């Protein structure tokens, strides 16, 4: 039985990453109808995550004479969608960790340093060691940076510290910690608070998955009657896809799981075990939209929090971030269809760092990297950019152990090829 369990775990791990990370073999090879280009541009890719590694493999296949360089100091890639399964007690950390050297195409040069500065006018970048590199094309695939400290009283160190009662499934160590917290709550009961910001985040369903898993585990452990849960989200809905948001709300209502929208976490008082939220109350006065705020204190025994997120500072410093609206100074300012920068045509973005209305999930990478590869080559050849990303976003929303709703949508809302509320069935 132990051998069967380990084999299944390895298979799930492989399947979890095969659609994106391990696609550097057959899935990334061009079809016979696709001609390889003899052009030899110098392409720099900042970030060796799902997007950077996948795209580098595609480009080295399509442009065999190109010089392609990846910049990333981290030797380990964490398959972050698996963090939820760590908290669920299904995965361990080693089930979601990969050595990048085993994933990066051998023809791709990997500079194991992070980028500290960009000079987009001279088409050059500077790494943390002070070395300067030039490029013809730049692809930004830096993902997101977490800002736990924007909640007064919190930091990433506190969230990862095994001695605290605060966790987040956005770091591997804290996901392990969350697993123990879920077990204690399911068995002994207590008050669990789930908090989400109102700014763009990757995987908007993550905390809700955890909430569903806790409720299901408490049912099986017999501790549901002793468990109090409440989800507070800073936004005005449960998800950016309206019909899926309604579906999630219905599931919360059916399972007697309280939730509140427009409640933004601002502070955590760890001494008193109290969370402080701002209740946001929009109104219109004299033709102007305004927001009234009310301070709300909520006690907790265990807190599960999603950090606020942003892109790396050097992106804004280089003048590449969005300049208007509530995301000003953040996210790479690219066309939502072509993923090409709106000001600098030789710059593209892929993955969570891209300033687009959808697409902050790992599954989105599978649709994005072919678009960026085709459009970069089209621009290189002086052609129109025909490839389009349609905003594809996917989230296997775990609603319990062995159950999930496959939530899929695009810029138009729900994917028109799918039933309105996704596909529900047993996982695995």
Coordinates of C-alpha atoms in Angstrom, one line a residue:
X1 CA 0.0 0.0 0.0
X2 CA 2.9 2.4 0.8
X3 CA 4.4 1.8 -2.6
X4 CA 1.1 2.5 -4.3
X5 CA 0.7 5.8 -2.4
X6 CA 4.2 7.0 -3.3
X7 CA 3.7 6.0 -6.9
X8 CA 0.4 7.9 -7.1
X9 CA 2.0 10.9 -5.5
X10 CA 4.8 10.9 -8.0
X11 CA 2.3 10.6 -10.8
X12 CA 0.2 13.5 -9.6
X13 CA 3.4 15.6 -9.2
X14 CA 4.4 14.9 -12.8
X15 CA 0.9 15.6 -14.1
X16 CA 0.7 18.8 -12.1
X17 CA 3.6 20.3 -13.8
X18 CA 3.6 18.5 -17.2
X19 CA 1.2 20.9 -18.8
X20 CA 3.6 23.8 -18.2
X21 CA 7.0 23.1 -16.7
X22 CA 7.8 19.8 -18.2
X23 CA 6.5 20.8 -21.6
X24 CA 10.0 21.4 -22.8
X25 CA 10.0 18.2 -24.8
X26 CA 7.1 17.1 -27.0
X27 CA 4.6 19.8 -26.2
X28 CA 7.0 22.6 -27.0
X29 CA 8.4 21.1 -30.2
X30 CA 7.0 22.8 -33.3
X31 CA 4.7 20.9 -35.6
X32 CA 6.1 19.8 -39.0
X33 CA 4.1 22.6 -40.6
X34 CA 5.9 25.3 -38.5
X35 CA 9.2 26.4 -40.1
X36 CA 12.0 27.4 -37.8
X37 CA 13.5 30.8 -38.2
X38 CA 17.2 31.3 -39.1
X39 CA 17.2 34.7 -37.4
X40 CA 19.5 35.1 -34.3
X41 CA 18.2 37.7 -31.9
X42 CA 19.6 38.2 -28.4
X43 CA 16.7 37.6 -26.0
X44 CA 16.7 38.2 -22.3
X45 CA 14.1 36.6 -20.0
X46 CA 13.9 37.8 -16.5
X47 CA 12.5 35.1 -14.2
X48 CA 12.8 31.4 -14.4
X49 CA 9.4 30.4 -13.2
X50 CA 6.6 28.6 -15.1
X51 CA 6.4 31.4 -17.7
X52 CA 10.1 32.0 -18.2
X53 CA 11.2 28.3 -18.5
X54 CA 8.3 27.4 -20.7
X55 CA 8.8 30.3 -23.1
X56 CA 12.6 29.9 -23.2
X57 CA 12.1 26.3 -24.4
X58 CA 9.6 27.3 -27.0
X59 CA 11.9 30.1 -28.3
X60 CA 15.0 27.9 -28.5
X61 CA 13.0 25.5 -30.6
X62 CA 11.6 28.2 -32.9
X63 CA 14.8 30.3 -33.1
X64 CA 17.6 27.7 -32.9
X65 CA 20.2 30.4 -33.7
X66 CA 19.0 32.9 -31.1
X67 CA 20.9 33.7 -27.9
X68 CA 18.4 33.2 -25.1
X69 CA 19.4 34.0 -21.5
X70 CA 17.4 33.4 -18.4
X71 CA 18.1 35.6 -15.3
X72 CA 17.1 34.1 -11.9
X73 CA 19.1 33.5 -8.8
X74 CA 16.7 30.9 -7.3
X75 CA 17.8 27.3 -8.0
X76 CA 14.5 25.8 -7.0
X77 CA 11.1 26.1 -8.7
X78 CA 8.1 25.6 -6.5
X79 CA 4.9 24.5 -8.3
X80 CA 2.8 26.9 -6.3
X81 CA -0.6 25.5 -7.1
X82 CA 0.5 22.5 -5.1
X83 CA 0.8 24.6 -1.9
X84 CA -3.0 24.1 -1.3
X85 CA -2.4 20.3 -1.4
X86 CA 0.4 20.7 1.1
X87 CA -2.0 22.4 3.5
X88 CA -4.6 19.6 2.7
X89 CA -2.1 17.0 3.9
X90 CA -1.8 15.4 0.4
X91 CA 1.5 16.7 -0.7
X92 CA 4.8 17.4 1.1
X93 CA 7.2 20.2 0.1
X94 CA 9.3 17.9 -2.0
X95 CA 6.3 17.0 -4.1
X96 CA 6.1 20.6 -5.4
X97 CA 9.8 21.5 -5.7
X98 CA 12.0 21.1 -8.8
X99 CA 15.6 21.8 -9.5
X100 CA 15.5 24.4 -12.3
X101 CA 18.7 23.0 -13.8
X102 CA 16.6 19.9 -14.7
X103 CA 13.9 21.9 -16.4
X104 CA 15.8 24.6 -18.3
X105 CA 16.8 23.7 -21.9
X106 CA 20.5 23.1 -22.1
X107 CA 20.8 25.5 -25.0
X108 CA 19.4 28.3 -22.9
X109 CA 22.0 30.3 -20.9
X110 CA 21.0 30.6 -17.3
X111 CA 22.6 33.5 -15.3
X112 CA 21.9 32.7 -11.7
X113 CA 21.5 36.2 -10.6
X114 CA 18.5 38.5 -10.2
X115 CA 18.1 41.7 -12.1
X116 CA 18.6 44.9 -10.2
X117 CA 18.1 47.6 -12.8
X118 CA 16.8 48.0 -16.4
X119 CA 17.8 50.6 -19.0
X120 CA 15.1 50.2 -21.6
X121 CA 16.5 52.9 -23.9
X122 CA 19.9 51.3 -24.2
X123 CA 18.4 47.8 -24.1
X124 CA 20.5 46.7 -21.2
X125 CA 20.0 45.3 -17.7
X126 CA 22.2 45.1 -14.6
X127 CA 22.3 42.1 -12.3
X128 CA 22.8 42.2 -8.5
X129 CA 26.5 41.6 -9.0
X130 CA 26.8 44.8 -11.1
X131 CA 27.3 42.9 -14.4
X132 CA 25.6 44.5 -17.5
X133 CA 23.9 42.5 -20.2
X134 CA 22.4 43.8 -23.4
X135 CA 19.5 42.4 -25.4
X136 CA 17.5 42.8 -28.5
X137 CA 14.2 41.6 -26.9
X138 CA 13.2 41.5 -23.3
X139 CA 10.6 39.3 -21.7
X140 CA 9.6 40.0 -18.1
X141 CA 8.5 36.9 -16.3
X142 CA 9.2 37.9 -12.7
X143 CA 5.9 36.8 -11.1
X144 CA 4.8 38.7 -8.0
X145 CA 6.4 40.0 -4.8
X146 CA 4.5 39.6 -1.6
X147 CA 3.8 42.5 0.8
X148 CA 2.7 40.9 4.0
X149 CA 4.1 44.0 5.8
X150 CA 1.3 46.2 4.4
X151 CA -0.9 44.6 7.0
X152 CA 0.2 46.3 10.2
X153 CA 1.6 43.7 12.6
X154 CA 2.4 41.1 9.9
X155 CA 5.5 40.1 7.9
X156 CA 6.5 37.1 5.9
X157 CA 8.7 35.9 8.9
X158 CA 5.7 35.9 11.1
X159 CA 3.6 34.0 8.6
X160 CA 6.4 31.4 8.2
X161 CA 7.2 31.1 11.9
X162 CA 5.9 27.7 13.1
X163 CA 5.2 29.1 16.6
X164 CA 2.5 31.6 15.5
X165 CA -1.2 30.9 14.7
X166 CA -1.1 32.9 11.4
X167 CA -0.5 31.2 8.1
X168 CA -0.6 31.7 4.3
X169 CA -0.5 29.1 1.6
X170 CA 1.5 31.5 -0.6
X171 CA 4.8 30.2 0.9
X172 CA 5.9 26.6 1.1
X173 CA 6.8 26.7 4.7
X174 CA 3.6 28.4 5.7
X175 CA 1.6 25.8 3.7
X176 CA 3.2 23.1 5.9
X177 CA 2.2 25.2 8.9
X178 CA -1.4 25.6 7.6
X179 CA -1.7 21.8 7.4
X180 CA -1.2 21.5 11.2
X181 CA -3.6 24.4 11.8
X182 CA -6.3 22.8 9.7
X183 CA -5.9 19.5 11.6
X184 CA -6.2 21.2 15.0
X185 CA -9.3 23.2 13.9
X186 CA -11.0 20.2 12.4
X187 CA -10.5 18.1 15.6
X188 CA -10.7 20.7 18.4
X189 CA -12.8 23.5 16.8
X190 CA -12.1 27.2 17.2
X191 CA -12.4 30.3 15.2
X192 CA -10.7 30.5 11.8
X193 CA -10.5 33.7 9.9
X194 CA -9.7 33.9 6.2
X195 CA -8.6 37.3 4.8
X196 CA -8.0 38.4 1.2
X197 CA -7.0 41.8 -0.2
X198 CA -8.8 43.8 -2.9
X199 CA -5.8 44.2 -5.1
X200 CA -4.9 41.8 -8.0
X201 CA -3.6 38.5 -6.7
X202 CA -2.6 35.2 -8.3
X203 CA -5.1 32.4 -7.8
X204 CA -8.1 34.2 -6.4
X205 CA -9.6 30.9 -5.3
X206 CA -6.7 29.8 -3.0
X207 CA -8.1 30.9 0.4
X208 CA -11.6 29.6 -0.6
X209 CA -10.1 26.2 -1.4
X210 CA -8.6 26.1 2.1
X211 CA -11.9 27.2 3.6
X212 CA -13.7 24.4 1.8
X213 CA -11.1 21.8 2.8
X214 CA -11.3 22.8 6.5
X215 CA -15.1 22.5 6.5
X216 CA -14.9 19.1 4.9
X217 CA -12.2 17.9 7.2
X218 CA -14.1 19.1 10.2
X219 CA -17.2 17.2 9.0
X220 CA -15.2 14.0 8.8
X221 CA -13.4 14.5 12.1
X222 CA -16.7 15.3 13.9
X223 CA -15.7 18.8 14.9
X224 CA -17.9 20.8 12.6
X225 CA -20.2 22.0 15.4
X226 CA -17.2 23.4 17.3
X227 CA -15.8 25.2 14.3
X228 CA -16.5 28.9 13.5
X229 CA -15.2 30.1 10.1
X230 CA -15.5 33.4 8.3
X231 CA -14.1 34.6 5.0
X232 CA -13.4 38.3 4.6
X233 CA -12.5 39.5 1.1
X234 CA -11.6 43.1 0.3
X235 CA -13.2 43.0 -3.1
X236 CA -16.9 43.3 -3.9
X237 CA -17.2 39.7 -5.1
X238 CA -15.8 36.2 -4.5
X239 CA -14.0 36.0 -7.9
X240 CA -13.4 38.1 -11.0
X241 CA -15.7 35.9 -13.1
X242 CA -19.2 37.0 -12.1
X243 CA -21.0 33.7 -12.7
X244 CA -18.3 31.7 -10.9
X245 CA -18.5 34.2 -8.1
X246 CA -22.2 33.4 -7.7
X247 CA -21.5 29.7 -7.7
X248 CA -18.9 30.1 -4.9
X249 CA -21.4 32.2 -2.9
X250 CA -24.0 29.5 -3.3
X251 CA -21.6 26.8 -2.1
X252 CA -20.8 29.0 1.0
X253 CA -24.5 29.4 1.7
X254 CA -25.4 25.8 1.3
X255 CA -22.6 24.7 3.6
X256 CA -23.3 27.4 6.2
X257 CA -19.9 29.1 5.7
X258 CA -20.2 32.8 6.5
X259 CA -18.4 35.3 4.3
X260 CA -18.2 39.1 3.9
X261 CA -17.2 41.1 0.9
X262 CA -15.7 44.6 1.0
X263 CA -13.9 43.9 4.3
X264 CA -10.2 44.8 3.9
X265 CA -7.7 43.5 6.4
X266 CA -5.5 46.4 7.6
X267 CA -4.0 45.2 10.9
X268 CA -3.4 42.1 13.0
X269 CA -3.1 42.5 16.8
X270 CA -1.2 39.4 17.7
X271 CA -1.2 40.0 21.4
X272 CA -5.0 40.0 21.5
X273 CA -5.6 37.6 18.6
X274 CA -7.7 40.2 16.8
X275 CA -7.9 41.1 13.2
X276 CA -8.8 44.7 12.2
X277 CA -10.7 45.2 9.0
X278 CA -11.9 48.3 7.2
X279 CA -15.5 47.7 6.1
X280 CA -15.7 49.5 2.7
X281 CA -19.1 51.2 1.9
X282 CA -19.2 52.8 -1.5
X283 CA -21.6 55.7 -2.2
X284 CA -22.0 58.5 -4.7
X285 CA -22.2 62.1 -3.7
X286 CA -22.4 65.1 -6.0
X287 CA -21.6 63.0 -9.0
X288 CA -18.5 61.5 -7.4
X289 CA -17.8 58.0 -6.2
X290 CA -16.7 57.8 -2.6
X291 CA -16.0 55.1 0.0
X292 CA -16.9 55.3 3.6
X293 CA -14.9 53.2 6.0
X294 CA -15.8 51.6 9.3
X295 CA -13.2 49.9 11.5
X296 CA -14.2 46.3 12.4
X297 CA -12.4 44.1 15.0
X298 CA -12.7 40.3 14.7
X299 CA -11.1 37.9 17.1
X300 CA -9.5 34.7 15.8
X301 CA -7.8 31.5 17.0
X302 CA -6.2 30.9 13.7
X303 CA -5.7 33.3 10.8
X304 CA -5.2 32.4 7.1
X305 CA -4.1 35.4 5.1
X306 CA -3.4 36.3 1.4
X307 CA -0.7 39.0 1.0
X308 CA -1.0 42.0 -1.1
X309 CA 1.1 41.6 -4.2
X310 CA 3.1 43.7 -6.6
X311 CA 5.8 43.4 -9.3
X312 CA 9.5 43.8 -8.7
X313 CA 10.6 47.4 -7.9
X314 CA 12.9 47.7 -10.9
X315 CA 10.0 47.4 -13.3
X316 CA 8.3 50.6 -12.1
X317 CA 11.7 52.3 -11.8
X318 CA 12.3 51.5 -15.5
X319 CA 9.0 53.1 -16.5
X320 CA 7.4 49.8 -17.6
X321 CA 4.5 49.6 -15.1
X322 CA 0.9 50.7 -15.5
X323 CA 0.7 54.5 -15.0
X324 CA -3.0 55.0 -14.4
X325 CA -5.9 53.7 -12.3
X326 CA -5.8 51.7 -9.0
X327 CA -2.9 49.6 -10.2
X328 CA -0.7 52.5 -11.1
X329 CA 3.0 51.9 -10.5
X330 CA 2.5 48.2 -10.6
X331 CA 2.3 45.3 -13.2
X332 CA 3.9 45.5 -16.6
X333 CA 1.9 47.7 -18.9
X334 CA 1.2 45.3 -21.9
X335 CA -1.5 44.9 -24.4
X336 CA -3.9 42.3 -22.9
X337 CA -4.1 40.3 -26.2
X338 CA -0.6 40.4 -27.7
X339 CA 1.3 40.7 -24.3
X340 CA 3.5 43.3 -25.9
X341 CA 4.5 46.4 -24.0
X342 CA 2.4 49.4 -24.9
X343 CA 5.4 51.8 -25.2
X344 CA 8.4 49.5 -26.0
X345 CA 7.6 47.0 -28.8
X346 CA 10.7 44.9 -28.1
X347 CA 9.4 44.1 -24.6
X348 CA 6.8 41.5 -23.6
X349 CA 5.5 40.1 -20.3
X350 CA 4.2 36.7 -19.3
X351 CA 2.6 35.3 -16.2
X352 CA 1.6 37.0 -13.0
X353 CA 3.6 40.2 -13.6
X354 CA 1.6 41.1 -16.7
X355 CA -0.8 44.0 -16.3
X356 CA -3.8 42.3 -17.8
X357 CA -7.3 41.9 -16.3
X358 CA -7.2 38.0 -16.2
X359 CA -4.6 35.4 -16.3
X360 CA -2.9 35.2 -12.9
X361 CA -3.0 31.4 -12.7
X362 CA -0.4 28.8 -13.6
X363 CA -2.8 27.4 -16.2
X364 CA -2.7 30.7 -18.0
X365 CA 0.9 30.2 -18.9
X366 CA 0.0 27.3 -21.2
X367 CA -2.0 29.8 -23.3
X368 CA 0.4 32.7 -23.0
X369 CA 3.8 31.4 -23.9
X370 CA 2.9 30.4 -27.5
X371 CA 1.3 33.9 -28.0
X372 CA 4.5 35.6 -26.8
X373 CA 6.7 33.4 -28.9
X374 CA 4.7 33.9 -32.1
X375 CA 4.4 37.6 -31.6
X376 CA 8.1 38.1 -30.8
X377 CA 9.0 36.3 -34.0
X378 CA 6.4 38.3 -36.0
X379 CA 7.8 41.5 -34.7
X380 CA 11.3 40.3 -35.5
X381 CA 10.2 39.7 -39.1
X382 CA 8.4 43.0 -39.4
X383 CA 5.0 41.4 -39.5
X384 CA 1.7 42.2 -37.7
X385 CA 1.2 40.5 -34.3
X386 CA -1.6 38.1 -35.0
X387 CA -1.4 35.8 -32.0
X388 CA -3.9 36.7 -29.2
X389 CA -4.2 35.7 -25.6
X390 CA -7.9 35.5 -24.7
X391 CA -7.5 35.9 -21.0
X392 CA -7.8 32.1 -20.3
X393 CA -7.7 31.6 -16.5
X394 CA -8.3 28.3 -14.8
X395 CA -8.6 27.2 -11.2
X396 CA -9.4 23.6 -10.0
X397 CA -11.5 24.9 -7.1
X398 CA -11.3 22.2 -4.4
X399 CA -14.6 22.1 -2.7
X400 CA -13.6 19.1 -0.4
X401 CA -11.4 16.1 -0.3
X402 CA -11.8 14.3 -3.6
X403 CA -14.1 17.0 -5.1
X404 CA -13.4 20.0 -7.2
X405 CA -15.1 22.4 -9.6
X406 CA -13.0 23.2 -12.7
X407 CA -13.4 27.0 -12.9
X408 CA -12.4 28.3 -16.4
X409 CA -13.0 31.7 -17.9
X410 CA -11.5 34.3 -20.2
X411 CA -11.8 38.0 -20.8
X412 CA -15.5 37.6 -21.7
X413 CA -16.3 35.9 -18.5
X414 CA -17.0 32.2 -18.6
X415 CA -15.3 30.2 -21.3
X416 CA -18.0 29.9 -24.1
X417 CA -16.9 26.3 -24.7
X418 CA -17.8 25.2 -21.2
X419 CA -21.0 24.9 -19.1
X420 CA -21.7 28.0 -17.1
X421 CA -20.5 26.8 -13.8
X422 CA -17.5 24.8 -14.9
X423 CA -17.1 21.0 -14.5
X424 CA -17.5 19.3 -11.1
X425 CA -16.2 15.9 -10.3
X426 CA -13.9 13.9 -8.1
X427 CA -10.3 14.8 -8.2
X428 CA -7.8 12.1 -9.1

